[in-house]
XYZ file of C-alpha atoms in Angstrom:
339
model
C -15.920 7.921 -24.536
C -17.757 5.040 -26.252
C -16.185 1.707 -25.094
C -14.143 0.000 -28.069
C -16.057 -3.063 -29.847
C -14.837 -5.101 -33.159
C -17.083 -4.064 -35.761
C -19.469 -6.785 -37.033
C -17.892 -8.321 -40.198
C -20.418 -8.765 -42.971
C -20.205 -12.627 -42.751
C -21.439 -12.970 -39.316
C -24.526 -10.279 -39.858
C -25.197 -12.256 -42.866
C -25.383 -15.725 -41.102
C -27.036 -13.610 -38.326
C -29.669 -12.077 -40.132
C -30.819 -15.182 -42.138
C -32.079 -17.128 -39.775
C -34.676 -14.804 -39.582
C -35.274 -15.305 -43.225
C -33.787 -11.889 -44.386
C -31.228 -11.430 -47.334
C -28.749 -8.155 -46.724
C -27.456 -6.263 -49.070
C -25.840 -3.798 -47.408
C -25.350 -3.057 -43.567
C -23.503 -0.492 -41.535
C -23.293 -0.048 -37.759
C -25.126 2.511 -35.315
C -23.275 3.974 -32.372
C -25.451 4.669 -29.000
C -24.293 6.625 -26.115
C -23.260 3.694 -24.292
C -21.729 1.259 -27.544
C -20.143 1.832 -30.303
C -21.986 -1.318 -32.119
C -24.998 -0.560 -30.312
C -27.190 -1.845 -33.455
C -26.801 -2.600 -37.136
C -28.982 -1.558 -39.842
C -29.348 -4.029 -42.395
C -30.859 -3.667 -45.907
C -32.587 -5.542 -47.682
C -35.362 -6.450 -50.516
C -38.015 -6.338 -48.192
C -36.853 -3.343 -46.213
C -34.602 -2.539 -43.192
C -34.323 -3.890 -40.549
C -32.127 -3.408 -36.895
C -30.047 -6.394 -35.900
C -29.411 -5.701 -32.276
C -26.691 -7.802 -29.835
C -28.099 -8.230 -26.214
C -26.229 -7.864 -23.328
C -26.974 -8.834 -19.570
C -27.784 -6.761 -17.107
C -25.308 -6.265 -14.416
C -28.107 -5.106 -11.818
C -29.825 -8.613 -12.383
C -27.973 -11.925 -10.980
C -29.170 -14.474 -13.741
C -27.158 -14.856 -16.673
C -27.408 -13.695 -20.289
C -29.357 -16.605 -21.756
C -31.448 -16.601 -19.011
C -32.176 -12.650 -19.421
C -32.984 -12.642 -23.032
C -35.540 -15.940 -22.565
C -36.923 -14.064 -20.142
C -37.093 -10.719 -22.289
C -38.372 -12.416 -25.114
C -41.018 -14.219 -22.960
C -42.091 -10.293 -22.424
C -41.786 -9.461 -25.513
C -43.741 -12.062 -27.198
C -46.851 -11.266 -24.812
C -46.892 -7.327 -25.507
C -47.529 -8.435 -29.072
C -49.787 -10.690 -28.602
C -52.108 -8.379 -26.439
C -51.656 -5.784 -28.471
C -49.657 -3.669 -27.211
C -48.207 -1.925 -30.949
C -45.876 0.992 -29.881
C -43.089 -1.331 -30.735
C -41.130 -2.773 -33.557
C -42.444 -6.462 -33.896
C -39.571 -8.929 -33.058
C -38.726 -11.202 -36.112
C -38.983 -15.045 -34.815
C -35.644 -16.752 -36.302
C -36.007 -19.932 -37.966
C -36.155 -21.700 -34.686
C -39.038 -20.146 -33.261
C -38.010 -17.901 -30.927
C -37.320 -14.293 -31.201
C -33.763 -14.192 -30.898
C -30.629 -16.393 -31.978
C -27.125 -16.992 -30.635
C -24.277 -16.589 -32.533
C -20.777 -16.859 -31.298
C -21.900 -16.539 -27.206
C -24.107 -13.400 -27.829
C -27.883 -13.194 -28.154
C -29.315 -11.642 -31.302
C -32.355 -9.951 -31.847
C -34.036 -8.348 -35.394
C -36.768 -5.773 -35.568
C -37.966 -3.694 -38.742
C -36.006 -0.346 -38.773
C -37.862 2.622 -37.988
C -37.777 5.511 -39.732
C -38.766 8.998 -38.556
C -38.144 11.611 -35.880
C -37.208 12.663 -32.568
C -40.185 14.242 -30.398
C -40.600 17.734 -30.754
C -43.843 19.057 -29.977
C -46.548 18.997 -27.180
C -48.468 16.359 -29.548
C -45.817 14.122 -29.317
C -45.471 14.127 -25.535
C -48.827 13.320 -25.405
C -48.616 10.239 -27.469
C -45.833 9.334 -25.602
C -48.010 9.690 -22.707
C -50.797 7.430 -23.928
C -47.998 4.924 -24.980
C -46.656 4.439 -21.547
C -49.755 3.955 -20.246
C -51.248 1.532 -22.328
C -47.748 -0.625 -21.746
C -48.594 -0.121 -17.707
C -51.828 -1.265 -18.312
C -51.186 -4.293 -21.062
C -49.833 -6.310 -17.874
C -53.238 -6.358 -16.234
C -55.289 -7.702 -19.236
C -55.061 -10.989 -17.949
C -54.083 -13.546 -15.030
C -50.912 -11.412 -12.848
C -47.623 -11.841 -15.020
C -45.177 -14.452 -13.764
C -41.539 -13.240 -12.987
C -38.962 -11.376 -10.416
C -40.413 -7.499 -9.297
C -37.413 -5.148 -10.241
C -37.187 -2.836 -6.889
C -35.525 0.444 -8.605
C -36.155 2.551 -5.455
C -34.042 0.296 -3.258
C -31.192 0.231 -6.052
C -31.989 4.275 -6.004
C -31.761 4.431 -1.738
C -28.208 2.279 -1.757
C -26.949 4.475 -4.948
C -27.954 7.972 -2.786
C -25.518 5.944 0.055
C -23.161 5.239 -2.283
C -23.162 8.974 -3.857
C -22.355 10.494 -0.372
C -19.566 7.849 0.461
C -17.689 8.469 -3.076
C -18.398 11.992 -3.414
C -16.508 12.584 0.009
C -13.444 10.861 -0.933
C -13.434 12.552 -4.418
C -13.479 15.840 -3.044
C -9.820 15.388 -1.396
C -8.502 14.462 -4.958
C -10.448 16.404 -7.463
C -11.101 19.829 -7.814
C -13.460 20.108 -10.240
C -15.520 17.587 -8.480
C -15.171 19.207 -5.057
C -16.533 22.683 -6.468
C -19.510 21.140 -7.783
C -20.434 19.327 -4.852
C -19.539 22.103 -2.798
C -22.004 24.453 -4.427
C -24.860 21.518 -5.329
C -24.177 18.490 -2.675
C -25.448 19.056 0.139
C -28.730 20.130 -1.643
C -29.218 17.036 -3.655
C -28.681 15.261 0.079
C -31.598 17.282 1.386
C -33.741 16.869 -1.654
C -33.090 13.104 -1.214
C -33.525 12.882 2.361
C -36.543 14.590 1.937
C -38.083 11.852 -0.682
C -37.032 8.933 1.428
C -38.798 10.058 4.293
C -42.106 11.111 2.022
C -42.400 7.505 0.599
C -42.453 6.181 4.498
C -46.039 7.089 4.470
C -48.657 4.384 5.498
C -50.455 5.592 1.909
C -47.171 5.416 -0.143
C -45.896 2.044 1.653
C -49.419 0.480 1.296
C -48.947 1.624 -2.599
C -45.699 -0.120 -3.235
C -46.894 -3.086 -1.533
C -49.403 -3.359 -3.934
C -47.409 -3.376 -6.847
C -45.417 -5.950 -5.516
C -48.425 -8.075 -5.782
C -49.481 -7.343 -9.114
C -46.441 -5.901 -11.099
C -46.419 -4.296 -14.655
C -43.990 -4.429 -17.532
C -42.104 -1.233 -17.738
C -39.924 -0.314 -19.950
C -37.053 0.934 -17.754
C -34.869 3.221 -20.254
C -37.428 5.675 -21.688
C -34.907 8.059 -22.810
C -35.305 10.474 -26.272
C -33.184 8.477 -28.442
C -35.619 5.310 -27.408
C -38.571 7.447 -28.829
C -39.266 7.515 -32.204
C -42.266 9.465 -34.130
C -42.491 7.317 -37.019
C -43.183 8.520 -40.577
C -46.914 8.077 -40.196
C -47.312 9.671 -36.651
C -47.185 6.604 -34.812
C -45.121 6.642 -32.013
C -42.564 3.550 -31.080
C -40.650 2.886 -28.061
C -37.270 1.043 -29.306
C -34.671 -0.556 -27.017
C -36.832 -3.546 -25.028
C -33.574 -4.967 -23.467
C -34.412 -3.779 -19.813
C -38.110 -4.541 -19.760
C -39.246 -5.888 -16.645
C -41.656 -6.214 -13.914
C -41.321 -3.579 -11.788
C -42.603 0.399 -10.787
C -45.098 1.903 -13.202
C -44.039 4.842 -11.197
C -40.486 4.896 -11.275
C -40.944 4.084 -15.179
C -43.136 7.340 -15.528
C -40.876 9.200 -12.733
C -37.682 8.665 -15.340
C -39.488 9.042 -18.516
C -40.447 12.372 -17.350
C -36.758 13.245 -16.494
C -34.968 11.673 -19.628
C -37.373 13.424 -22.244
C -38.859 16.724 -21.177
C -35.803 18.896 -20.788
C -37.769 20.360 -17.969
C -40.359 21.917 -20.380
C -43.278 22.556 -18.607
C -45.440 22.380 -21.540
C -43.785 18.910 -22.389
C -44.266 17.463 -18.546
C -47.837 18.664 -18.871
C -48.179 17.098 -22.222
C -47.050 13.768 -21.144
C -48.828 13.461 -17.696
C -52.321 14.498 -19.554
C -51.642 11.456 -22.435
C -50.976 8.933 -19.357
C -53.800 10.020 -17.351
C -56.224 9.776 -20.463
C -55.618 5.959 -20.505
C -54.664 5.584 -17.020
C -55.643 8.289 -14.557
C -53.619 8.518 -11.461
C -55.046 9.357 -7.885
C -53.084 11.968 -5.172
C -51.199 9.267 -3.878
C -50.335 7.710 -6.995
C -49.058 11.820 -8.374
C -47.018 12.065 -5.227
C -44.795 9.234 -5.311
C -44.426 9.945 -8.859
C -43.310 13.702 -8.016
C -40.921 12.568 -5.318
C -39.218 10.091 -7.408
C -38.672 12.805 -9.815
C -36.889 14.935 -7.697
C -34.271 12.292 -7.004
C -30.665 13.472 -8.492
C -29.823 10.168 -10.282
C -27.465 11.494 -12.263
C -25.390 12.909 -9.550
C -25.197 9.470 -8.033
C -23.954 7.751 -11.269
C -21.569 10.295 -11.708
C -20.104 9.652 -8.624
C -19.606 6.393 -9.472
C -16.941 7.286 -11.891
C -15.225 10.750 -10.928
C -12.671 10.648 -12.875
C -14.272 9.913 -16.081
C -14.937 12.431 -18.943
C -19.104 11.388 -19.012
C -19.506 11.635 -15.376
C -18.131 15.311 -15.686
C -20.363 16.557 -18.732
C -23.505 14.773 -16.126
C -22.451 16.998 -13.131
C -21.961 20.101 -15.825
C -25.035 19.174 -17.529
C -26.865 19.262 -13.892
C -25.125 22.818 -12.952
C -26.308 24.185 -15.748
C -29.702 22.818 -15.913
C -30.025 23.330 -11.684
C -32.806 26.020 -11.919
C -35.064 24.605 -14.899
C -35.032 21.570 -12.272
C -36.419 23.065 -9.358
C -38.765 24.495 -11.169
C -39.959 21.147 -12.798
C -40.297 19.911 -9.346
C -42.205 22.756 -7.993
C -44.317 21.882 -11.142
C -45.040 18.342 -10.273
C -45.674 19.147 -6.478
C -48.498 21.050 -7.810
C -49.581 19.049 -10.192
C -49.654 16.621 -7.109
C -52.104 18.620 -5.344
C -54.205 19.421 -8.209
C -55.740 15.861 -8.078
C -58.416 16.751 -5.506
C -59.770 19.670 -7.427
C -60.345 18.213 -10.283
């Protein structure tokens, strides 16, 4: 269930959307997975355009002002390096690429129009794009700012998954089949990842990145891709960049949008490696965070709720197309040497 939000009233977008010098003439509100009022499309003269509220992270400990400064301050130097796969933030009247109105930040981008990806073509692209916003961070002096660890979130949210899915199995059935038939092997598939990335090679690799961290996107999902009307291909939904993991970043994009297609993760791995070519080590921590059953662990997080049930269904019925994605990647993995 989408959580309930007050529509936008067309006063405030109004006031909103002209202090980035825009004029509306109509508007209407787009629903995401996660918000009902997830974005609003507002017409005008000059075109359309998304007005997008931004909310905090809960995973980060600063606050929201300090989040979207800090986004923006991203932001800002993707399109001034240029970095393109993007819609360009609007600067409000003034200067910066957001406002505040009424305690929230605000944000407006031109709308895009187009598709979803569909074709091998477009997982390429998609590909390419990643890779050339992994690289973008490097053009210059390292960027300033926090490294986002996702793999120690990931190791305390595999804890978590095992506490929570014990105690869920005394009170729900449902749950307790699942786990009973699926548990025990997502523990193992973890257990086997945690102890892969120990390596000297792996740990020496992370270290590195620590050092000299790129933007990532965080939430490259299908509904965040967008083939545009021309062909081009734009990544929407900037609110979680941040330094971090190229790796994870690639790792999850390959999850969210592939459906396990092996022609898809091929496609996608061959665009990234023509702008940024990855060596064995590089391929295996990206295979092993792959394997990682993250959506087991956030449905454990909420048993009882409707979502986290259609996530463990979803995962039951998509079990064998998984392993075989992951048998795919491990020998993709090993591939590197001979080629």
């Amino acid at each position: 269930m989408l959580p309930m939000a007050t529509a936008y009233s067309k006063s405030r977008i109004r006031k909103i959307v002209r202090r980035f010098g825009l004029n509306p003439s109509r508007s209407d509100s787009i629903a995401s997975l996660y918000r009902r009022n997830a974005v609003v499309r507002v017409r005008t003269k000059r075109g359309t355009y998304a007005m997008k509220p931004f909310f905090r992270s809960h995973l980060l400990r600063t606050g929201t002002i300090d989040q979207i400064k800090t986004t923006a301050t991203y932001v800002h130097f993707l399109m001034n390096n240029g970095f393109n796969s993007m819609p360009k933030w609007l600067a409000s009247d003034s200067g910066r690429l957001w406002t505040l109105n009424q305690g929230r930040p605000f944000y407006v981008t031109p709308w895009i129009h187009g598709r979803s990806m569909e074709n091998q073509e477009d997982f390429e692209k998609l590909g390419r794009v990643l890779a050339s916003l992994h690289t973008t961070s490097n053009l210059s002096a390292p960027i300033r700012g926090p490294f986002f660890d996702h793999i120690r979130l990931w190791q305390y949210k595999d804890r978590l998954f095992r506490r929570r899915m014990a105690k869920a199995n005394r009170t729900n059935r449902w749950t307790r089949r699942w786990y009973q038939k699926f548990g025990e092997s997502c523990n193992q598939i973890s257990d086997r990842v945690w102890t892969e990335i120990k390596s000297p090679e792996i740990v020496n690799l992370m270290e590195q990145e620590r050092i000299r961290p790129a933007f990532i996107h965080s939430d490259i999902t299908t509904p965040n891709v967008i083939i545009a009307d021309d062909g081009q291909l734009f990544i929407i939904d900037w609110d979680r960049i941040k330094l971090g993991s190229i790796y994870v970043d690639l790792a999850t994009a390959l999850m969210n949008t592939t459906q396990f297609n092996p022609v898809f993760i091929h496609a996608l791995l061959k665009g990234y490696e023509e702008i940024r070519p990855l060596d064995r080590t590089e391929r295996k921590l990206i295979s092993c965070l792959y394997r990682l059953p993250r959506e087991a662990w956030f449905a454990a997080q909420f048993p009882q709720s409707v979502r986290s049930r259609k996530m463990l269904d979803i995962m039951r019925q998509t079990w064998l197309p998984r392993l075989k994605a992951m048998d795919l990647l491990q020998e993709w993995e090993n591939q590197q040497g001979e080629e």
